[in-house]
PDB file of C-alpha atoms in Angstrom:
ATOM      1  CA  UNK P   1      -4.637  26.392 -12.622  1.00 49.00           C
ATOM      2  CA  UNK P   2      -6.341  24.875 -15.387  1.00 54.00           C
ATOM      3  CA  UNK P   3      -6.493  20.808 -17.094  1.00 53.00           C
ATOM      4  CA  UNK P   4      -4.915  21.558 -20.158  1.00 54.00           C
ATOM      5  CA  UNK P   5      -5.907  20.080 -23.010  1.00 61.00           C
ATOM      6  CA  UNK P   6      -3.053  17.286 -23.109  1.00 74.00           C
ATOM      7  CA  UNK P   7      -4.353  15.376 -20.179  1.00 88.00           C
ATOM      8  CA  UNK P   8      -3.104  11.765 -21.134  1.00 95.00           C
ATOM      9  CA  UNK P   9      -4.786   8.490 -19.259  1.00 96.00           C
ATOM     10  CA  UNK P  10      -1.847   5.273 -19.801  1.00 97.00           C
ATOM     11  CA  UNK P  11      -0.766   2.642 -17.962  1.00 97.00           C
ATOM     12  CA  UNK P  12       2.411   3.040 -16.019  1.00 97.00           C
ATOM     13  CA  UNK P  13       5.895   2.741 -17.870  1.00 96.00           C
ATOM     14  CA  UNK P  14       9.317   2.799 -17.818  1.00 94.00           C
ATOM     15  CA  UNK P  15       9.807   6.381 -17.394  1.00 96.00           C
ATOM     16  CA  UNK P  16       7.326   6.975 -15.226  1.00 96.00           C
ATOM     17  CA  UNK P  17       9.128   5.185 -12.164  1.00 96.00           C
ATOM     18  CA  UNK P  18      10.342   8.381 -10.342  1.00 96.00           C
ATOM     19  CA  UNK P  19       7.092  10.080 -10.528  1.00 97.00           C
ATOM     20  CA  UNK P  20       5.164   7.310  -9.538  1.00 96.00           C
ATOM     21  CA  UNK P  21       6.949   6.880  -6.747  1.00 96.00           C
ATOM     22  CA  UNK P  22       7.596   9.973  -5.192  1.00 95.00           C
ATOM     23  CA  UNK P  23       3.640  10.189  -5.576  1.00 95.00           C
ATOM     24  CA  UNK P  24       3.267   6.661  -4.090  1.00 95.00           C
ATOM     25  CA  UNK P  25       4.908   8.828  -0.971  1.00 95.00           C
ATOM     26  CA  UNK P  26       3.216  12.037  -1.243  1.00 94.00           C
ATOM     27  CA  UNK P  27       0.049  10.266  -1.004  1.00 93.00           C
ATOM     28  CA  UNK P  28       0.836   8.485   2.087  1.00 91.00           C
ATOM     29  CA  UNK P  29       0.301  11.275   4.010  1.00 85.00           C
ATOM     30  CA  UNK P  30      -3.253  11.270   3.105  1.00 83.00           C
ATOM     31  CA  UNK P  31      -3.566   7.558   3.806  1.00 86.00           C
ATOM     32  CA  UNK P  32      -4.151   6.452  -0.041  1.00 89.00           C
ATOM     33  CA  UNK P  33      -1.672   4.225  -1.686  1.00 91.00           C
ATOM     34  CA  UNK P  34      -1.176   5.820  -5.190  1.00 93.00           C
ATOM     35  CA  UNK P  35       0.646   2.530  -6.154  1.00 94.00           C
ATOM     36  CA  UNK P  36      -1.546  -0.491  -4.981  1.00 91.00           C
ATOM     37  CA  UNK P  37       0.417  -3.392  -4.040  1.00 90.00           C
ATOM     38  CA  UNK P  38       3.819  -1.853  -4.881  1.00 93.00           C
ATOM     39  CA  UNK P  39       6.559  -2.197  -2.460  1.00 92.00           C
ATOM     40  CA  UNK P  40      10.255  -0.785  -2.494  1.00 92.00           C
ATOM     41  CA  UNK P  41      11.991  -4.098  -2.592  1.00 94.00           C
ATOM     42  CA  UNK P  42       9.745  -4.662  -5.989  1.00 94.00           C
ATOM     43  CA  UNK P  43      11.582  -3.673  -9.681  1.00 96.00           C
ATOM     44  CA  UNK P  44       9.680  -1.350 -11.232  1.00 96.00           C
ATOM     45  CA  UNK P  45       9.448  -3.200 -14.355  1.00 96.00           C
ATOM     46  CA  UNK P  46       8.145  -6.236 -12.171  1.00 96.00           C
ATOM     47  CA  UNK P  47       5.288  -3.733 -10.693  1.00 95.00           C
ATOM     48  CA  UNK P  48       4.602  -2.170 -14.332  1.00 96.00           C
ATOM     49  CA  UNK P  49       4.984  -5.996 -16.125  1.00 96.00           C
ATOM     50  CA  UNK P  50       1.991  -7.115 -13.497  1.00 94.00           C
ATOM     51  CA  UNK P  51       0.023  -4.435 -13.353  1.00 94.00           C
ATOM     52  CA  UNK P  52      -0.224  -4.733 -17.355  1.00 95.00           C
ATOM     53  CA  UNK P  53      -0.626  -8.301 -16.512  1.00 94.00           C
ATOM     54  CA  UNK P  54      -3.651  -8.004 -14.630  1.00 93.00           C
ATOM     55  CA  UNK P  55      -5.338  -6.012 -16.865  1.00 94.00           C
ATOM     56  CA  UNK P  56      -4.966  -8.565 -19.674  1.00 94.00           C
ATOM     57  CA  UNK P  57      -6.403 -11.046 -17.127  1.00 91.00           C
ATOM     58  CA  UNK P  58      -2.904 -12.945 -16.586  1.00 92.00           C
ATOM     59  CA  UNK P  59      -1.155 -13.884 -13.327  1.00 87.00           C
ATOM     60  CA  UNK P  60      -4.293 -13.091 -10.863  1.00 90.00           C
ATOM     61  CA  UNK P  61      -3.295 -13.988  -7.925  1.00 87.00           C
ATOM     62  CA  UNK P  62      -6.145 -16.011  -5.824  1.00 89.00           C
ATOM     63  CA  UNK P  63      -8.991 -14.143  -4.636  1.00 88.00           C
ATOM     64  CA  UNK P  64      -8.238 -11.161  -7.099  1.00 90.00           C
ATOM     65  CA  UNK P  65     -10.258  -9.767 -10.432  1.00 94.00           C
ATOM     66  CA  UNK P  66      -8.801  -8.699 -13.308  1.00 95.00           C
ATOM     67  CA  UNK P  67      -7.576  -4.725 -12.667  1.00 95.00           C
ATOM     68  CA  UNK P  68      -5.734  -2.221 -14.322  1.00 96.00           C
ATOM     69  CA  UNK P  69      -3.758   1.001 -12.954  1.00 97.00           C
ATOM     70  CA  UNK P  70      -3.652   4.189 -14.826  1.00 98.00           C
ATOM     71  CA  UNK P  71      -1.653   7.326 -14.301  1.00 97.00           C
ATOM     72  CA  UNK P  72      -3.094  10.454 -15.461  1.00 97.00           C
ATOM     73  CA  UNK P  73      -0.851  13.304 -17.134  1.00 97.00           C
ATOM     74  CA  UNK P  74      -0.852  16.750 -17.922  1.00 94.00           C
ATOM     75  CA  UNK P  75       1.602  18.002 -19.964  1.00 91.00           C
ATOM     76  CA  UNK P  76       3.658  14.881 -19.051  1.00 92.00           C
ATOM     77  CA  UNK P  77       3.520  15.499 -15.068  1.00 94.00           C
ATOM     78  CA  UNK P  78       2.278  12.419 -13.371  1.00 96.00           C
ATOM     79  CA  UNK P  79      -1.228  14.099 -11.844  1.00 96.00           C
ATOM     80  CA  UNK P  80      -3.174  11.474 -10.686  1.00 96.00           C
ATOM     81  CA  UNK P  81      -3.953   7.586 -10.901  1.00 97.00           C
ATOM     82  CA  UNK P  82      -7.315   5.411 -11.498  1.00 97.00           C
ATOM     83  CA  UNK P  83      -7.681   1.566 -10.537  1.00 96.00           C
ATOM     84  CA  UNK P  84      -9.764  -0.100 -12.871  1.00 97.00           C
ATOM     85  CA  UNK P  85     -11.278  -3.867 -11.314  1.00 96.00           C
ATOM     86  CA  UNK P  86     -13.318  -5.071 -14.107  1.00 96.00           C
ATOM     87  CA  UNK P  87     -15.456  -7.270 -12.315  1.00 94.00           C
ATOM     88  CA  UNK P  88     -16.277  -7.384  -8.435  1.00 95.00           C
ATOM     89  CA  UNK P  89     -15.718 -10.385  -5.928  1.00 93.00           C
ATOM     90  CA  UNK P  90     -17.127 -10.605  -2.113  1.00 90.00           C
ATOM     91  CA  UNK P  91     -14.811  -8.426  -1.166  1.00 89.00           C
ATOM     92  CA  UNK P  92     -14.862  -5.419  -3.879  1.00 91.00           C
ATOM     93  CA  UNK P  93     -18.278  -5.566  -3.470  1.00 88.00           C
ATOM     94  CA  UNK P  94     -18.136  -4.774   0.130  1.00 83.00           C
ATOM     95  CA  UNK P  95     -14.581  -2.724  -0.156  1.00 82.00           C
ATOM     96  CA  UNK P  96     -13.308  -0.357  -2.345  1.00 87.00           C
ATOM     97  CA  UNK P  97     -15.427  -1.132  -5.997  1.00 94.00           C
ATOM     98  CA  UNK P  98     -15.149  -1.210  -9.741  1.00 97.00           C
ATOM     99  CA  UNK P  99     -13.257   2.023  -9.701  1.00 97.00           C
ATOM    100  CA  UNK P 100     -10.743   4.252  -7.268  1.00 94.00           C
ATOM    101  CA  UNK P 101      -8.872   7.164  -8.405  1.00 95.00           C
ATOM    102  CA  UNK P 102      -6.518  10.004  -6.663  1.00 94.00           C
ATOM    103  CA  UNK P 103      -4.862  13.173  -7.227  1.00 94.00           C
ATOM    104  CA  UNK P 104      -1.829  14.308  -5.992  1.00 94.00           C
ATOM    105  CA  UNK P 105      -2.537  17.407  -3.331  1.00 88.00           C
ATOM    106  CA  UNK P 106      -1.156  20.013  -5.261  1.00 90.00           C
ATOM    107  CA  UNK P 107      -2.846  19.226  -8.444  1.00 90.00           C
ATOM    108  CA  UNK P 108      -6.522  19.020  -6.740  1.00 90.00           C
ATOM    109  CA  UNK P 109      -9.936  21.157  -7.473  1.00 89.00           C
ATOM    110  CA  UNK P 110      -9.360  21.097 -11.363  1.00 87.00           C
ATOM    111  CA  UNK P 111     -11.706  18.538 -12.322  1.00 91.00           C
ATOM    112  CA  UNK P 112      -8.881  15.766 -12.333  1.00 95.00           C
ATOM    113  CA  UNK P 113     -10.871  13.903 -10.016  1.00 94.00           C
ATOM    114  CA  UNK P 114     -14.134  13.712 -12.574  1.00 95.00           C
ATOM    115  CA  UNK P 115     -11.616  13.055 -15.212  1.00 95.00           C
ATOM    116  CA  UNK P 116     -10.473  10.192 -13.372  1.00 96.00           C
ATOM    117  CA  UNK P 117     -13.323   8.740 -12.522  1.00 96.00           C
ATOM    118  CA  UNK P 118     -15.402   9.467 -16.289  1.00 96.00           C
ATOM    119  CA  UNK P 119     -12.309   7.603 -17.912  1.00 96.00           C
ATOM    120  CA  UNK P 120     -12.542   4.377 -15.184  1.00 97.00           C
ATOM    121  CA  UNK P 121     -16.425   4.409 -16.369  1.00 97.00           C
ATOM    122  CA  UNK P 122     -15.521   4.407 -20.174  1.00 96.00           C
ATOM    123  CA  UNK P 123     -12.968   1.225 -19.534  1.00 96.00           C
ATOM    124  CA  UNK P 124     -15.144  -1.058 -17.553  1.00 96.00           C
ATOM    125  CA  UNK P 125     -18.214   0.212 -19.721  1.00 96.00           C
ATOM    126  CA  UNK P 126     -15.804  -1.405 -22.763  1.00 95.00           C
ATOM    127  CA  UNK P 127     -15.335  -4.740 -20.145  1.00 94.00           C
ATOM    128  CA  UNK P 128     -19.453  -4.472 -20.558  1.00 95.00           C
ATOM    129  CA  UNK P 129     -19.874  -3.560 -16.892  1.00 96.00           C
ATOM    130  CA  UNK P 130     -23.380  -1.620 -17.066  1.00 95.00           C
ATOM    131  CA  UNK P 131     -22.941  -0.572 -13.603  1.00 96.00           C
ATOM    132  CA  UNK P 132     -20.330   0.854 -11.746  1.00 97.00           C
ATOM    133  CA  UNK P 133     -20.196   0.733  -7.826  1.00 96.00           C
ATOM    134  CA  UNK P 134     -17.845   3.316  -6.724  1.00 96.00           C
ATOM    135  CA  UNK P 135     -17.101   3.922  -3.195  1.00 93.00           C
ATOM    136  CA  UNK P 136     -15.760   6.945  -0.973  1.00 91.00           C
ATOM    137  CA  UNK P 137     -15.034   8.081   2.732  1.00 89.00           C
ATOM    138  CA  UNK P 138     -18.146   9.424   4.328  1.00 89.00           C
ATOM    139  CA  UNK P 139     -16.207  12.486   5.210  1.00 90.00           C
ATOM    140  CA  UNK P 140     -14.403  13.334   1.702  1.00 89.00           C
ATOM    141  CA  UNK P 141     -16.778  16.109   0.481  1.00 92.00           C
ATOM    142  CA  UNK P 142     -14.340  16.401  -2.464  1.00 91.00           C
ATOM    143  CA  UNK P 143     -15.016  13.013  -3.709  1.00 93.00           C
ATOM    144  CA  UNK P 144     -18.530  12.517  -2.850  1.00 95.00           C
ATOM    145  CA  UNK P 145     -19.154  15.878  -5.221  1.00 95.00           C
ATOM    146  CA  UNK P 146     -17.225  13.719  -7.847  1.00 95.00           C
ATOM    147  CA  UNK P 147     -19.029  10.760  -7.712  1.00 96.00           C
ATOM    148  CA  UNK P 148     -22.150  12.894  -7.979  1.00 96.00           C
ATOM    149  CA  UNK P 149     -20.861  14.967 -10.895  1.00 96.00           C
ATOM    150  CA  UNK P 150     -20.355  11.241 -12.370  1.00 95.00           C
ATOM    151  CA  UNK P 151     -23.738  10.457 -11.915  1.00 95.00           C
ATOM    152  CA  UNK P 152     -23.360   8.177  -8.812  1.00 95.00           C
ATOM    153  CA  UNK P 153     -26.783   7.177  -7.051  1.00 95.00           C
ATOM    154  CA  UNK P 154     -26.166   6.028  -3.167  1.00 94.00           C
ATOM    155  CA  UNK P 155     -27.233   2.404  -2.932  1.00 91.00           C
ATOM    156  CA  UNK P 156     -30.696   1.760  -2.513  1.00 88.00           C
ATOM    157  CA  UNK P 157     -29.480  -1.847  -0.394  1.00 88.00           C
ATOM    158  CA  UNK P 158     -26.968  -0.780   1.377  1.00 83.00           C
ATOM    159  CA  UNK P 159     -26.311   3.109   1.204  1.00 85.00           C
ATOM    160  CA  UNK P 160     -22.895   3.006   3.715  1.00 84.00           C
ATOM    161  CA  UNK P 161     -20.710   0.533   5.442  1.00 85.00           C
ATOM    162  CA  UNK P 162     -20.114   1.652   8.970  1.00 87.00           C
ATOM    163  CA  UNK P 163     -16.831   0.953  10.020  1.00 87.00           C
ATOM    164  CA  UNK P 164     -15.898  -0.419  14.448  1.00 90.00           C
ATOM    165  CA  UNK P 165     -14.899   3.147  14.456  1.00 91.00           C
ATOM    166  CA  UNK P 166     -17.716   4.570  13.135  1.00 89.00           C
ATOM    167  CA  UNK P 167     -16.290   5.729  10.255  1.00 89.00           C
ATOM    168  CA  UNK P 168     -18.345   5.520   6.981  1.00 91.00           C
ATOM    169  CA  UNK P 169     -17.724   4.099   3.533  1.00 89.00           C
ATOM    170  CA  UNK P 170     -20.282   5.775   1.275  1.00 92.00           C
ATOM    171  CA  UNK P 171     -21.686   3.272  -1.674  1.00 93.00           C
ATOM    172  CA  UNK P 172     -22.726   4.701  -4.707  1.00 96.00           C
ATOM    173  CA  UNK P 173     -23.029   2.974  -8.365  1.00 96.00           C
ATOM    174  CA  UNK P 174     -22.781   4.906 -11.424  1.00 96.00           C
ATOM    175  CA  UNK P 175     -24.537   3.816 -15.114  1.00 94.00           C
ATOM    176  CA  UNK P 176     -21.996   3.353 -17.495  1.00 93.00           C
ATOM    177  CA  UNK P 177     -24.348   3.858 -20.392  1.00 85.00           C
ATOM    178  CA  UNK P 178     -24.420   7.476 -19.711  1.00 73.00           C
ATOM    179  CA  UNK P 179     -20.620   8.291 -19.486  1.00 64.00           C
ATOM    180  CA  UNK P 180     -19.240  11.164 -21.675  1.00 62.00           C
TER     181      UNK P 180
END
């Protein structure tokens, strides 16, 4: 199966709620969290108001950049999602990055991954972020061939975190200038 050519990259909305969240629990199972910060006791329009909030830069809550949440579509069915942090702190510089992105199991190996990750470059190249650090699991070949499709460069500093159980969080930063 193919991207077709109506792949659409919005925030989150109204409609979107069911989708989002049965995705939010698909993607459990892999250990990602396809709605950051969301919980079930939250309204949806209270997740979608702040998530919109915090891309505007309003209602950060303390220790937090300014982020934005994307879902990807095809053909209206919810696909994917990108997380957008415009600016790094301590920890986003250690943890996680300017950009994180996933794609529902079923809709994987059709370049919705370098789709995902090309459109987070474009919006925090707009924020005038000249360099993105983008970050992946040591052991997610699928990802790491993304990043590197993106034009991701492994940290000269510090190339991996090592985790206590020896996991490994793969560091890799990405110039913006050359994004298609």
């Amino acid at each position: 199966m193919t991207l077709s050519a109506a792949l659409e990259f919005r925030e989150l909305a109204s409609q979107d709620e069911q989708q989002a969240i049965d995705a939010h629990w698909a993607m459990l199972d892999d250990d990602f969290e396809f709605l950051p910060t969301w919980s079930a006791d939250e309204l949806w329009e209270d997740y979608t108001y702040r998530m919109s909030a915090g891309r505007r830069g309003e209602h950060i809550p303390q220790g937090w950049v300014r982020s934005a949440l994307f879902g990807a579509f095809d053909d209206g069915e919810l696909v994917g999602r990108v997380s957008v942090r415009y600016e790094l702190n301590d920890f986003l510089l250690q943890n996680g990055g300017h950009i994180g992105y996933g794609v529902l199991s079923e809709h994987r190996r059709r370049g919705l991954a370098t789709a995902l990750c090309q459109f987070g470059l474009r919006e925090v190249q707009e924020a005038g972020v000249s360099s993105a650090l983008v970050t992946c699991e040591g052991t997610n070949l699928g990802s790491i061939a993304t990043i590197l499709k993106c034009g991701g460069v492994p940290d000269s500093q510090v190339p991996y975190l090592e985790a206590a159980d020896g996991s490994k969080t793969l560091r890799y930063w990405i110039s913006t200038q050359s994004t298609p």
